[in-house]
Coordinates of C-alpha atoms in Angstrom, one line a residue:
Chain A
X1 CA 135.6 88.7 106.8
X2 CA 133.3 86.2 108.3
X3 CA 133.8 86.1 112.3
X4 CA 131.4 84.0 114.2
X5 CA 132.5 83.3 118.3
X6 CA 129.9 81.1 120.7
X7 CA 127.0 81.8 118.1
X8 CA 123.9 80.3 119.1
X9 CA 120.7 80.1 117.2
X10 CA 117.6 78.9 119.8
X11 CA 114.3 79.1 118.0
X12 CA 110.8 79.6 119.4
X13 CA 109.7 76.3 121.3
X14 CA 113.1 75.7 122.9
X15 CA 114.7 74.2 119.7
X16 CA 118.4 75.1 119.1
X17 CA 119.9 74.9 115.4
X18 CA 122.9 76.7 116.2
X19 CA 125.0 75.6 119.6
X20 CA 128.3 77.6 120.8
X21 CA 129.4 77.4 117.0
X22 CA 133.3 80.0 116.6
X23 CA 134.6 80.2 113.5
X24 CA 136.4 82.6 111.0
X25 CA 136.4 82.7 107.3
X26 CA 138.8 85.2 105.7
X27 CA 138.3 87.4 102.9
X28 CA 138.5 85.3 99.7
X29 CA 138.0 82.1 101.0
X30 CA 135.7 79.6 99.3
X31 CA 134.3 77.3 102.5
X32 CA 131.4 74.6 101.9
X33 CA 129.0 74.0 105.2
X34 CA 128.6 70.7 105.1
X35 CA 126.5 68.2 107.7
X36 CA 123.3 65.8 107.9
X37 CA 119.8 67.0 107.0
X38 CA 119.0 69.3 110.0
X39 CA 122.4 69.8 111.4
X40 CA 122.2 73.9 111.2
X41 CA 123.8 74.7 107.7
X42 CA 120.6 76.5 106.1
X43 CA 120.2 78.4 109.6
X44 CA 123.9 79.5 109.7
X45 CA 123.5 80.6 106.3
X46 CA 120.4 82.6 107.0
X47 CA 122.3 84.0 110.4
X48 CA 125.6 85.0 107.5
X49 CA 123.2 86.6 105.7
X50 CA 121.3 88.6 108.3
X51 CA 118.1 87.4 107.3
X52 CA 118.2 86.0 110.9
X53 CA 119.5 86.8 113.9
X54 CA 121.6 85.1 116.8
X55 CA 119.7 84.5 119.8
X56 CA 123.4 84.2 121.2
X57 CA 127.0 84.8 120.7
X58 CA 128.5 87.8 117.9
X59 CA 128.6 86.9 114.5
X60 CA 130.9 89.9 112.5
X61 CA 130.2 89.7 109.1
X62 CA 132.2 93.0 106.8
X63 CA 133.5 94.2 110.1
X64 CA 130.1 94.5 111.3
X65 CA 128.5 93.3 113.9
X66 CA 125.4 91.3 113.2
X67 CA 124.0 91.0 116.9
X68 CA 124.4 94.9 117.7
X69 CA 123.1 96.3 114.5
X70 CA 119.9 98.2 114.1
X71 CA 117.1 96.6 112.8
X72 CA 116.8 99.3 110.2
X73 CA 120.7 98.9 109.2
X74 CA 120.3 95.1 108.1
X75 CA 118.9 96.0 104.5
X76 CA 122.1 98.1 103.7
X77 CA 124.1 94.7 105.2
X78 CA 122.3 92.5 103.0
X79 CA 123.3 94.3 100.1
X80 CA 126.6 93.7 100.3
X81 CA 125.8 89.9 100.1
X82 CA 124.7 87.8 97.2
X83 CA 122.2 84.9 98.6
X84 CA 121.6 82.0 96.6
X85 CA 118.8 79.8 98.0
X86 CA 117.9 76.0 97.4
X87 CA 114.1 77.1 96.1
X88 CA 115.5 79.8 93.7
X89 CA 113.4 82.6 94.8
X90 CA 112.6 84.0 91.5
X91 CA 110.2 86.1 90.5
X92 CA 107.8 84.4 87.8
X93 CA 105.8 87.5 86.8
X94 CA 108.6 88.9 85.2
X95 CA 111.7 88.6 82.4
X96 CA 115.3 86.9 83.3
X97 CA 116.3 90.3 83.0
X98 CA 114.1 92.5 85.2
X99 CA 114.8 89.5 87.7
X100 CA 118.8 90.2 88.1
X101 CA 117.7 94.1 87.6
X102 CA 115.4 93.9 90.6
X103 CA 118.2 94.0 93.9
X104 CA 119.9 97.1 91.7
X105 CA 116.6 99.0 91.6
X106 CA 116.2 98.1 95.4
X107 CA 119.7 99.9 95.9
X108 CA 118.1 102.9 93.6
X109 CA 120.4 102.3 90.6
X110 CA 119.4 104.4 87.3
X111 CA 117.8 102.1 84.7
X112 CA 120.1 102.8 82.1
X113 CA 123.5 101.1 84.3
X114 CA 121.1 98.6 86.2
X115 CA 119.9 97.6 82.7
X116 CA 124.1 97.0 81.8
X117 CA 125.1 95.6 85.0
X118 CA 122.5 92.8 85.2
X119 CA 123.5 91.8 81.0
X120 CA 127.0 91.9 82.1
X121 CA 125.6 89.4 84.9
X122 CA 123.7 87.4 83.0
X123 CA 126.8 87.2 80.5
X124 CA 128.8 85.9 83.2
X125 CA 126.5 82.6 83.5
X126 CA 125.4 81.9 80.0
X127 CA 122.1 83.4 80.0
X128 CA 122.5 86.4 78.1
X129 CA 120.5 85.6 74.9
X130 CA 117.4 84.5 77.4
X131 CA 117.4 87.8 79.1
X132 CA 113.8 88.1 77.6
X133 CA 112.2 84.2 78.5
X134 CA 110.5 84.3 81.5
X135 CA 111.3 82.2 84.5
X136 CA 109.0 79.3 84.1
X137 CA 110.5 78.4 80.5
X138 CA 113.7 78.5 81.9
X139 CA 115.4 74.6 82.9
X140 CA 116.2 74.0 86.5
X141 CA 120.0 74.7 85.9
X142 CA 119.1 77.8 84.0
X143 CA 116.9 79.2 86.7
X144 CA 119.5 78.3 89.6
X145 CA 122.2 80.1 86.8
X146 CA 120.1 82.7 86.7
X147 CA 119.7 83.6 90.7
X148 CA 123.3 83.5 90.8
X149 CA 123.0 86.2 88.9
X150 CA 120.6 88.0 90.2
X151 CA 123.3 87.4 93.5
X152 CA 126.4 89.1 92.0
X153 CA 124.8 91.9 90.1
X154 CA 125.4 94.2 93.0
X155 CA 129.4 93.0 93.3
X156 CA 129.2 91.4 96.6
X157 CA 132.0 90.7 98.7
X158 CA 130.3 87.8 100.3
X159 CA 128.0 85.2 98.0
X160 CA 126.0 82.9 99.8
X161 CA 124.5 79.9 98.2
X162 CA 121.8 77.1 100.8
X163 CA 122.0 73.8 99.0
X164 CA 122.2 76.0 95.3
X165 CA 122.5 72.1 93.1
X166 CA 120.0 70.6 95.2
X167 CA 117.2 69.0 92.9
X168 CA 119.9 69.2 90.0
X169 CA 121.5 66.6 87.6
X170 CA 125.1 66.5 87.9
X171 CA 126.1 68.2 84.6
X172 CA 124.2 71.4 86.0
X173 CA 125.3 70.8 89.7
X174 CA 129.1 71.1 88.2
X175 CA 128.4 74.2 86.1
X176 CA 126.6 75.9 88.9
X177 CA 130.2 75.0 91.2
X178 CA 132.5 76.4 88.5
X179 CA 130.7 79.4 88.7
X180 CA 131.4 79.6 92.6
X181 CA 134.8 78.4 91.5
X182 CA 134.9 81.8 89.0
X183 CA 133.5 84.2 91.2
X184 CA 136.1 83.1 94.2
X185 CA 138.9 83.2 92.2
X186 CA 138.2 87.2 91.3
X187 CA 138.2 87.6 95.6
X188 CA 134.4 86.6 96.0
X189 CA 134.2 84.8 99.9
X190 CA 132.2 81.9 98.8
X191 CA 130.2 80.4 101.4
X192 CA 128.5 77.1 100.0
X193 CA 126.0 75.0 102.2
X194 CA 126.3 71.7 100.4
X195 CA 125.6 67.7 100.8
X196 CA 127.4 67.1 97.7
X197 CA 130.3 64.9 97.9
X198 CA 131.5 65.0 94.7
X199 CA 132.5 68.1 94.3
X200 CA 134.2 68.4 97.5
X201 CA 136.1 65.3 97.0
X202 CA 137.3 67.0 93.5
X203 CA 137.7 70.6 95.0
X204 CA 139.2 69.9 98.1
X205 CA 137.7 73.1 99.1
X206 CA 137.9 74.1 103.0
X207 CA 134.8 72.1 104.9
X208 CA 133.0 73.3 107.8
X209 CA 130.8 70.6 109.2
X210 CA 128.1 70.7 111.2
X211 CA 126.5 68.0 113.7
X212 CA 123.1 68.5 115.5
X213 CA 124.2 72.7 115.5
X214 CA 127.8 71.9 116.7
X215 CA 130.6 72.8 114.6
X216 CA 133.2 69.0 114.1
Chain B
X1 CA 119.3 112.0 96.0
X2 CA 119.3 110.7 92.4
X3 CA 119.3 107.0 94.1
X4 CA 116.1 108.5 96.1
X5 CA 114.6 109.9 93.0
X6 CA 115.0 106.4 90.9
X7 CA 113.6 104.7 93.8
X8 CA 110.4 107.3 93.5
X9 CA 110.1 107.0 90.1
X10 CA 110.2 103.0 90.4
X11 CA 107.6 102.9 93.0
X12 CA 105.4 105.5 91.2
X13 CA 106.0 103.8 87.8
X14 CA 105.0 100.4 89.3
X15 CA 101.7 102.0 91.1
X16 CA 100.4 102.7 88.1
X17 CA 101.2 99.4 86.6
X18 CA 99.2 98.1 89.6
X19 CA 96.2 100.2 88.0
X20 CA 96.2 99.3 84.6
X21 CA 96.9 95.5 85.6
X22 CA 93.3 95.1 87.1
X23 CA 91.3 97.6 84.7
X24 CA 88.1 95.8 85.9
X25 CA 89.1 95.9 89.9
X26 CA 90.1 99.7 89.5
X27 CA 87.4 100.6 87.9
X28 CA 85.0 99.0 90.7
X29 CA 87.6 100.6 93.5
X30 CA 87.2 104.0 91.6
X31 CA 83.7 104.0 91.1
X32 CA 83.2 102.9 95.2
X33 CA 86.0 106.0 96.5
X34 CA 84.0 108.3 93.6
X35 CA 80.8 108.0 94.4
X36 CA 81.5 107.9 98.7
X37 CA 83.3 111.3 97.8
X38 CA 80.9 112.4 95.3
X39 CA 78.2 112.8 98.6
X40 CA 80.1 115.4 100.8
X41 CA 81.2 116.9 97.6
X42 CA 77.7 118.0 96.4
X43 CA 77.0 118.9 99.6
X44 CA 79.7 121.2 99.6
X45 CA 78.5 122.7 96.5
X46 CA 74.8 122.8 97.5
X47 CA 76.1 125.0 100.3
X48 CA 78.2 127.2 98.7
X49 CA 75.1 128.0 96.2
X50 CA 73.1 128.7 99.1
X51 CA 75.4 131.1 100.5
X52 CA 75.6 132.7 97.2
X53 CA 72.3 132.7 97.4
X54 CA 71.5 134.3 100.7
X55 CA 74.1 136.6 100.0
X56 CA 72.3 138.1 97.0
X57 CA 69.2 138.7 98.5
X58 CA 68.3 142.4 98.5
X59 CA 67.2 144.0 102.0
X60 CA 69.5 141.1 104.0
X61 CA 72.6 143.1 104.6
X62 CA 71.1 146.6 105.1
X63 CA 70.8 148.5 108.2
X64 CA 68.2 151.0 108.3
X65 CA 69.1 154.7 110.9
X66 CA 66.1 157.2 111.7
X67 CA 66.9 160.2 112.9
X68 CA 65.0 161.7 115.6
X69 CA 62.5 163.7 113.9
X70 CA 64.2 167.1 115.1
X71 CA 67.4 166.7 113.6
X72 CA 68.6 169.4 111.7
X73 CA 71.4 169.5 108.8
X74 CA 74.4 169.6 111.0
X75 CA 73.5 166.1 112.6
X76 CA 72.8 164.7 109.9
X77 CA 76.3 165.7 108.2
X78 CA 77.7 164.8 111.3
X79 CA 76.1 161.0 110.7
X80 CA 77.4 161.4 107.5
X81 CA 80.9 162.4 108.1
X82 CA 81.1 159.1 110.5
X83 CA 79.4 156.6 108.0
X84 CA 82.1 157.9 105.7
X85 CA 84.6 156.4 108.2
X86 CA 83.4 153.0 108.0
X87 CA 85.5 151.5 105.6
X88 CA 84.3 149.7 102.9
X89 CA 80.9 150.3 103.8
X90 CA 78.0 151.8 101.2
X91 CA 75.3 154.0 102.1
X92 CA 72.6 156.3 101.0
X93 CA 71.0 159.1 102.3
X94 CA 66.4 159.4 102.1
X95 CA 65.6 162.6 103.5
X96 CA 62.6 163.1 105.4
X97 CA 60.7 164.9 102.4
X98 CA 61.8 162.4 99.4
X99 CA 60.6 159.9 101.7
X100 CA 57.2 161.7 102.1
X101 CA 57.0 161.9 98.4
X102 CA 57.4 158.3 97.8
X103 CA 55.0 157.8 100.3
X104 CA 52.3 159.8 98.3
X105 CA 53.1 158.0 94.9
X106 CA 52.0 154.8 96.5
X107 CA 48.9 153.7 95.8
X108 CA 45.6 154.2 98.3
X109 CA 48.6 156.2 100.2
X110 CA 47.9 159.9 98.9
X111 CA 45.2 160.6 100.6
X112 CA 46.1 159.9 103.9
X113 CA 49.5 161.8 103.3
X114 CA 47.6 164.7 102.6
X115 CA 45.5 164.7 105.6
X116 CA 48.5 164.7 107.7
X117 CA 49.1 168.3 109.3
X118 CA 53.0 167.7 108.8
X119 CA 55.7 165.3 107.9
X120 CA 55.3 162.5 110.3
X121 CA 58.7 160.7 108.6
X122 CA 62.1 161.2 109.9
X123 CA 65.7 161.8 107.7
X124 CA 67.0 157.9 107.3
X125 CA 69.9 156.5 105.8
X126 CA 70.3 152.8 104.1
X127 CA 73.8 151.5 105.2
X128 CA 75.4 148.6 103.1
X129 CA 78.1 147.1 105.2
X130 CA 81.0 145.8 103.9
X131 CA 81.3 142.3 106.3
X132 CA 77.6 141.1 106.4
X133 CA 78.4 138.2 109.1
X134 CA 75.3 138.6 111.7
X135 CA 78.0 139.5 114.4
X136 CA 79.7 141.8 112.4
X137 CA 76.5 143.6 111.8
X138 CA 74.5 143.0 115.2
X139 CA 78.4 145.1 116.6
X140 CA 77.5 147.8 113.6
X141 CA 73.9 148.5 114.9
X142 CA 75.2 148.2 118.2
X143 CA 77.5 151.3 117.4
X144 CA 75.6 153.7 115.4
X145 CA 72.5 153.5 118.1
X146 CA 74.6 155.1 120.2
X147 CA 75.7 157.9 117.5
X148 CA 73.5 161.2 118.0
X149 CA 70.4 162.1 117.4
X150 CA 69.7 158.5 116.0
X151 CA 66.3 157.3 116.8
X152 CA 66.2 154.4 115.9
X153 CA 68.7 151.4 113.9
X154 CA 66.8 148.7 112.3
X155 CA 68.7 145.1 111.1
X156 CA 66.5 142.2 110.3
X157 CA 68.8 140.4 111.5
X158 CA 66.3 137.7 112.3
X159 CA 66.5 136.4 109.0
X160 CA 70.2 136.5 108.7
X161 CA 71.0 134.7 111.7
X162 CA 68.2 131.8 111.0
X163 CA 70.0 131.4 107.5
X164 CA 73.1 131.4 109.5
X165 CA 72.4 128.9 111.2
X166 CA 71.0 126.5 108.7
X167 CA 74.1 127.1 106.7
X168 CA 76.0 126.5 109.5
X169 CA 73.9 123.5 110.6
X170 CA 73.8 121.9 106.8
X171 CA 78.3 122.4 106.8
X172 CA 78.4 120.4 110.0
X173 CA 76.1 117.5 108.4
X174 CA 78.5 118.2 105.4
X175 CA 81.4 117.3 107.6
X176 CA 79.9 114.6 109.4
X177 CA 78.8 113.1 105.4
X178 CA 82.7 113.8 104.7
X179 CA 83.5 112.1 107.7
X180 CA 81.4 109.2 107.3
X181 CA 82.4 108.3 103.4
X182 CA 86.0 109.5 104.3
X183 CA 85.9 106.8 106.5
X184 CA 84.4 104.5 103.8
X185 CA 87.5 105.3 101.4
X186 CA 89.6 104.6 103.9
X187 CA 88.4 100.8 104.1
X188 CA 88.3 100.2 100.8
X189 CA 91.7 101.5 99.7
X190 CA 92.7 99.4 103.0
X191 CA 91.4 96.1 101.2
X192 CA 92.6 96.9 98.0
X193 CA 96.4 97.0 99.6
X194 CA 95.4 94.1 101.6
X195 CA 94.6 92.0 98.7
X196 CA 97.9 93.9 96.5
X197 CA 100.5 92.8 99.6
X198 CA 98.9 88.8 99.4
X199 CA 99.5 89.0 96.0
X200 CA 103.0 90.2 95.8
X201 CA 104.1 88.4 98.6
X202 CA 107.0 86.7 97.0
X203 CA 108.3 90.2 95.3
X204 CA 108.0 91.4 98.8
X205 CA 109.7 88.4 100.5
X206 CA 112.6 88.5 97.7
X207 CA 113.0 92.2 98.2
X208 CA 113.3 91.9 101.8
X209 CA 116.1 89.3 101.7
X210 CA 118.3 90.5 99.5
X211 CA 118.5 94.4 101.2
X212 CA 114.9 96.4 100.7
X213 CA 114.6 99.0 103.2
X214 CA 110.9 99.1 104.9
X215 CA 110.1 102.1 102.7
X216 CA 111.1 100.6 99.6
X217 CA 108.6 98.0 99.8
X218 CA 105.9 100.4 101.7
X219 CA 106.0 103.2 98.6
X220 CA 104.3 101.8 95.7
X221 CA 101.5 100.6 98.0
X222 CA 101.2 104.1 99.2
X223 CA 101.4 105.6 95.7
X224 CA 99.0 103.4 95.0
X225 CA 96.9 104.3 97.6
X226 CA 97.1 107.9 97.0
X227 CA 96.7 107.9 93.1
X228 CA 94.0 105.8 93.9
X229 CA 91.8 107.6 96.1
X230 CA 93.1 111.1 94.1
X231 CA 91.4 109.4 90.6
X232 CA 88.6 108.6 93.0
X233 CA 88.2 112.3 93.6
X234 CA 88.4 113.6 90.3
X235 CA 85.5 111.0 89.4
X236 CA 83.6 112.8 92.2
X237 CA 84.3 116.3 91.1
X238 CA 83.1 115.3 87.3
X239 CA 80.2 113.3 89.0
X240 CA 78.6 116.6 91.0
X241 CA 79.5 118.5 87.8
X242 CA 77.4 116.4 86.2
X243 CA 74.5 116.5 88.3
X244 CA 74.9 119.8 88.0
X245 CA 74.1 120.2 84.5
X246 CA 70.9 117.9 84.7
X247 CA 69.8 120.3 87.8
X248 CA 70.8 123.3 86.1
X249 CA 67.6 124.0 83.7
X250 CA 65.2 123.1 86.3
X251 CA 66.6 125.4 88.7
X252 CA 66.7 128.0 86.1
X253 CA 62.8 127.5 86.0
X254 CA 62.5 127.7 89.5
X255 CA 64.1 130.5 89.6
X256 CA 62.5 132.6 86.8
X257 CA 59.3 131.9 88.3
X258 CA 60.0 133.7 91.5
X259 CA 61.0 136.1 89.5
X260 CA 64.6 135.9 89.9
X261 CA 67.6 134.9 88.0
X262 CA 69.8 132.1 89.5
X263 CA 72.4 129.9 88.3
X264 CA 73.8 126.6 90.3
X265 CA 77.6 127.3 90.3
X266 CA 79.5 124.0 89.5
X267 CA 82.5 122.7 91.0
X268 CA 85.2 124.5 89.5
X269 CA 89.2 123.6 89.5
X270 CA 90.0 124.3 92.6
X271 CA 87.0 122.4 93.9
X272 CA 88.1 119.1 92.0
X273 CA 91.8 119.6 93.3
X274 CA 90.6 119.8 97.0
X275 CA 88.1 116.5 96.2
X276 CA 91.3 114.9 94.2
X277 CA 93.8 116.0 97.2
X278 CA 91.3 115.0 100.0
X279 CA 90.5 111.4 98.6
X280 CA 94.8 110.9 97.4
X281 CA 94.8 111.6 101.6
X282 CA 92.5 109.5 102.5
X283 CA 93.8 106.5 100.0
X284 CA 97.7 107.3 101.1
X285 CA 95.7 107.0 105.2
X286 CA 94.5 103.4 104.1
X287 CA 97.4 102.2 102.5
X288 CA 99.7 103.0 105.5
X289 CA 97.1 101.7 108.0
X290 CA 96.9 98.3 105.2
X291 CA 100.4 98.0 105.0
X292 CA 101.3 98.4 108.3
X293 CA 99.1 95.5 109.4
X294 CA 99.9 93.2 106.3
X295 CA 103.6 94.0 106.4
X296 CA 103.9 92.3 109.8
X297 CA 103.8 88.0 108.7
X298 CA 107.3 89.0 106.4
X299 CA 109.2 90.0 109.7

């Protein structure tokens, strides 16, 4: 599913985030990146989710490979994967709803089964009878529940979450988990970039960690 | 295709939302693409009338042929017979003694008619061609001189090639206007977008990362940009109409006091639809150009 050999990541100015990192995640598979502040886990995310690419190394990610691909071929990549980031990324100038709507009208969906998919979606996490409330009145567990569903309204076979409980009190943290926890156990590869102990320690999910861009 | 058409529909959709978010910005934007257009427009218009009105002038298009004064009947049929083989063309025949007649009805003129020992005044025919372009009718003249028995072709062509040229002269400073405001339509739709891609950069940065295509985020900024600069027409085409209609009674005056009747044509449909096409051109020009350049800091 996930096939990354010698992947480097060197950035402008010499720095390198990513250094001669192999790994393989199979299809399924609920894996948490964990590591220090600036070890490389938000970079390998971004590189998983071809919103970067490797400056070394192949990185297969669907049985494609990222590295090769054309430039114009990434956006139909990145619709096959759900991407949860730490800030949220939401859209504040509009509903709940048109927010988890918005990557199905990107992929040219009719209204009418974008408008179902994205209540099933927001069923899924709780949010259904907010669909109307706008971002902003939404709590900080409710907004990172709600780009997780934005994330799996297209049925991804890969969701990728950076630091998703970060800024969150545990109670949220843990319902935001269980949802990973759901959405793996339906054949979702989860891919979590994490600092949070606790639920590894209770999980005993597998653990990729990262030093200074090396994998341990 | 029905994915493609959804995606139209969304970006055209949300263009228009663009408009009626910022009533008070499109309403400036409009007004600044209506009035740059509305310049080249009613010069466009002022030209046409003038054509219309060169072409109505009596005496402009005609070609007058004398006969040499010794031609009998059978030449002149024979000049007939050919002048019916120009197609399209109109002509009449003056013969040599209705000629002298009118002649003696003239005032002071009798007199000195009389005295004449005989008919000084050829057979003539007035020719009305059917293309009246100075070329076209300089290559007429050029033909029948050399028919027989034809003494003499007059064409005041003088007159039509001056007007010519002025026409031609006031469509080039129409073009360079056109050029000129075009250009002026161009940078403001290319600000507007500007402005439009600041603020929706998170939408676009969102869009990007979870699997927008290039085009998916360029369209509404071009629909914009085209519906834009195409409203921005139609303002022109109702602002020369306008003008128009204030014009209109003076120029009716004007006219009547030279003795002639005149009315300034206004743009009609087909006018508007070229001003609405030409400025939705224009707008969909500065939007690409805008986006291209703004699009660049999400790579």
């Amino acid at each position: 599913m996930i096939v990354a050999s010698h992947l480097s990541q060197r950035y402008p100015g010499g720095y390198e985030a990513i250094k001669d990192v192999s790994f393989e995640i199979t299809a399924g598979q609920m894996v948490f990146l964990t590591g220090h502040s600036g070890a490389g886990k938000t970079t390998l995310v971004k590189l998983i989710a071809s919103i970067e690419r490797p400056t070394g190394g192949s990185l297969v990610v669907n049985g494609q490979n990222l590295s090769a691909l054309r430039r114009s071929a990434l956006p139909y990549v990145r619709r096959h994967l759900g991407m949860v980031f730490q800030d949220r990324k939401l859209l504040f100038d509009r509903s709940a709803l048109d927010n988890v709507m918005f990557p199905l009208h990107i992929a040219g969906m009719p209204r009418r089964d974008a408008l179902r998919r994205a209540q099933a979606a927001l069923d899924k996490v709780g949010l259904l009878a907010r669909e109307k409330a706008m971002p902003i009145t939404l709590s900080g567990g409710e907004q990172q529940r709600l780009a997780i569903a934005r994330a799996v309204v297209n049925r991804p076979t890969v969701l990728l979450a950076d630091e998703p409980t970060g800024n969150l009190d545990p109670e949220s943290a843990a319902a935001v988990f269980e949802l990973f926890a759901d959405f793996n156990r339906v054949g979702v590869t989860v891919v979590v970039a994490t600092h949070d102990q606790d639920w590894i320690a209770r999980s005993r999910p597998r653990v990729l960690r990262l030093d200074h861009g090396r994998l341990l | 295709m029905i994915a493609w058409l959804t995606q139209h529909r969304v970006a055209l959709v949300s263009a228009f939302r663009r408009l009626a978010a910022m009533p008070l910005n499109t309403l400036l934007s409009l007004l600044v693409i209506g009035i740059a257009l509305t310049v080249p427009g009613a010069a466009y218009v002022l030209l046409d009338n003038l054509r219309d009105l060169g072409r109505n002038a009596s005496g402009v298009q005609q070609i007058s042929l004398f006969m040499q004064i010794d031609a009998g009947k059978k030449e002149v049929a024979e000049i007939e017979n050919r002048l019916r083989g120009l197609a399209g063309s109109q002509w009449r025949f003056v013969a040599r003694d209705d000629a002298l007649k009118r002649l003696q009805a003239s005032e002071g003129l009798a007199d000195i008619v009389a005295s004449l020992p005989r008919n000084p005044l050829p057979d003539a025919f007035v020719v009305e061609p059917s293309d009246a372009g100075p070329e076209a009718l300089e290559m007429l003249r050029k033909e029948i001189a050399g028919w027989p028995k034809v003494a003499h072709v007059q064409l005041d062509s003088a007159w039509v090639k001056r007007f010519d040229a002025f026409l031609r002269l006031g469509k080039l400073v129409m073009w360079l206007l056109a050029g000129i405001f075009g250009g002026g339509l161009v940078a403001v739709t290319f600000n507007t977008i500007r402005l439009q891609v600041l603020a929706q950069a998170a939408e676009i940065e969102v869009a990007r990362m979870i699997g927008a295509t290039d085009a998916f985020i360029r369209r509404p900024f071009y629909y914009f940009g085209a519906l834009q600069g195409a409203l921005g027409g139609l303002l022109a085409a109702g602002l020369v109409a306008g003008a128009l209609r204030l014009l209109a009674a003076p120029v009716d005056e004007l006219a009547g006091l030279y003795g002639g009747s005149f009315a300034l044509a206004g743009p009609g449909p087909l006018d508007a639809a070229v001003l609405a096409a030409g400025g939705g051109l224009l707008g969909w020009l500065g939007a690409q150009l805008s986006v291209s350049l703004s699009l660049r800091k999400f790579d």
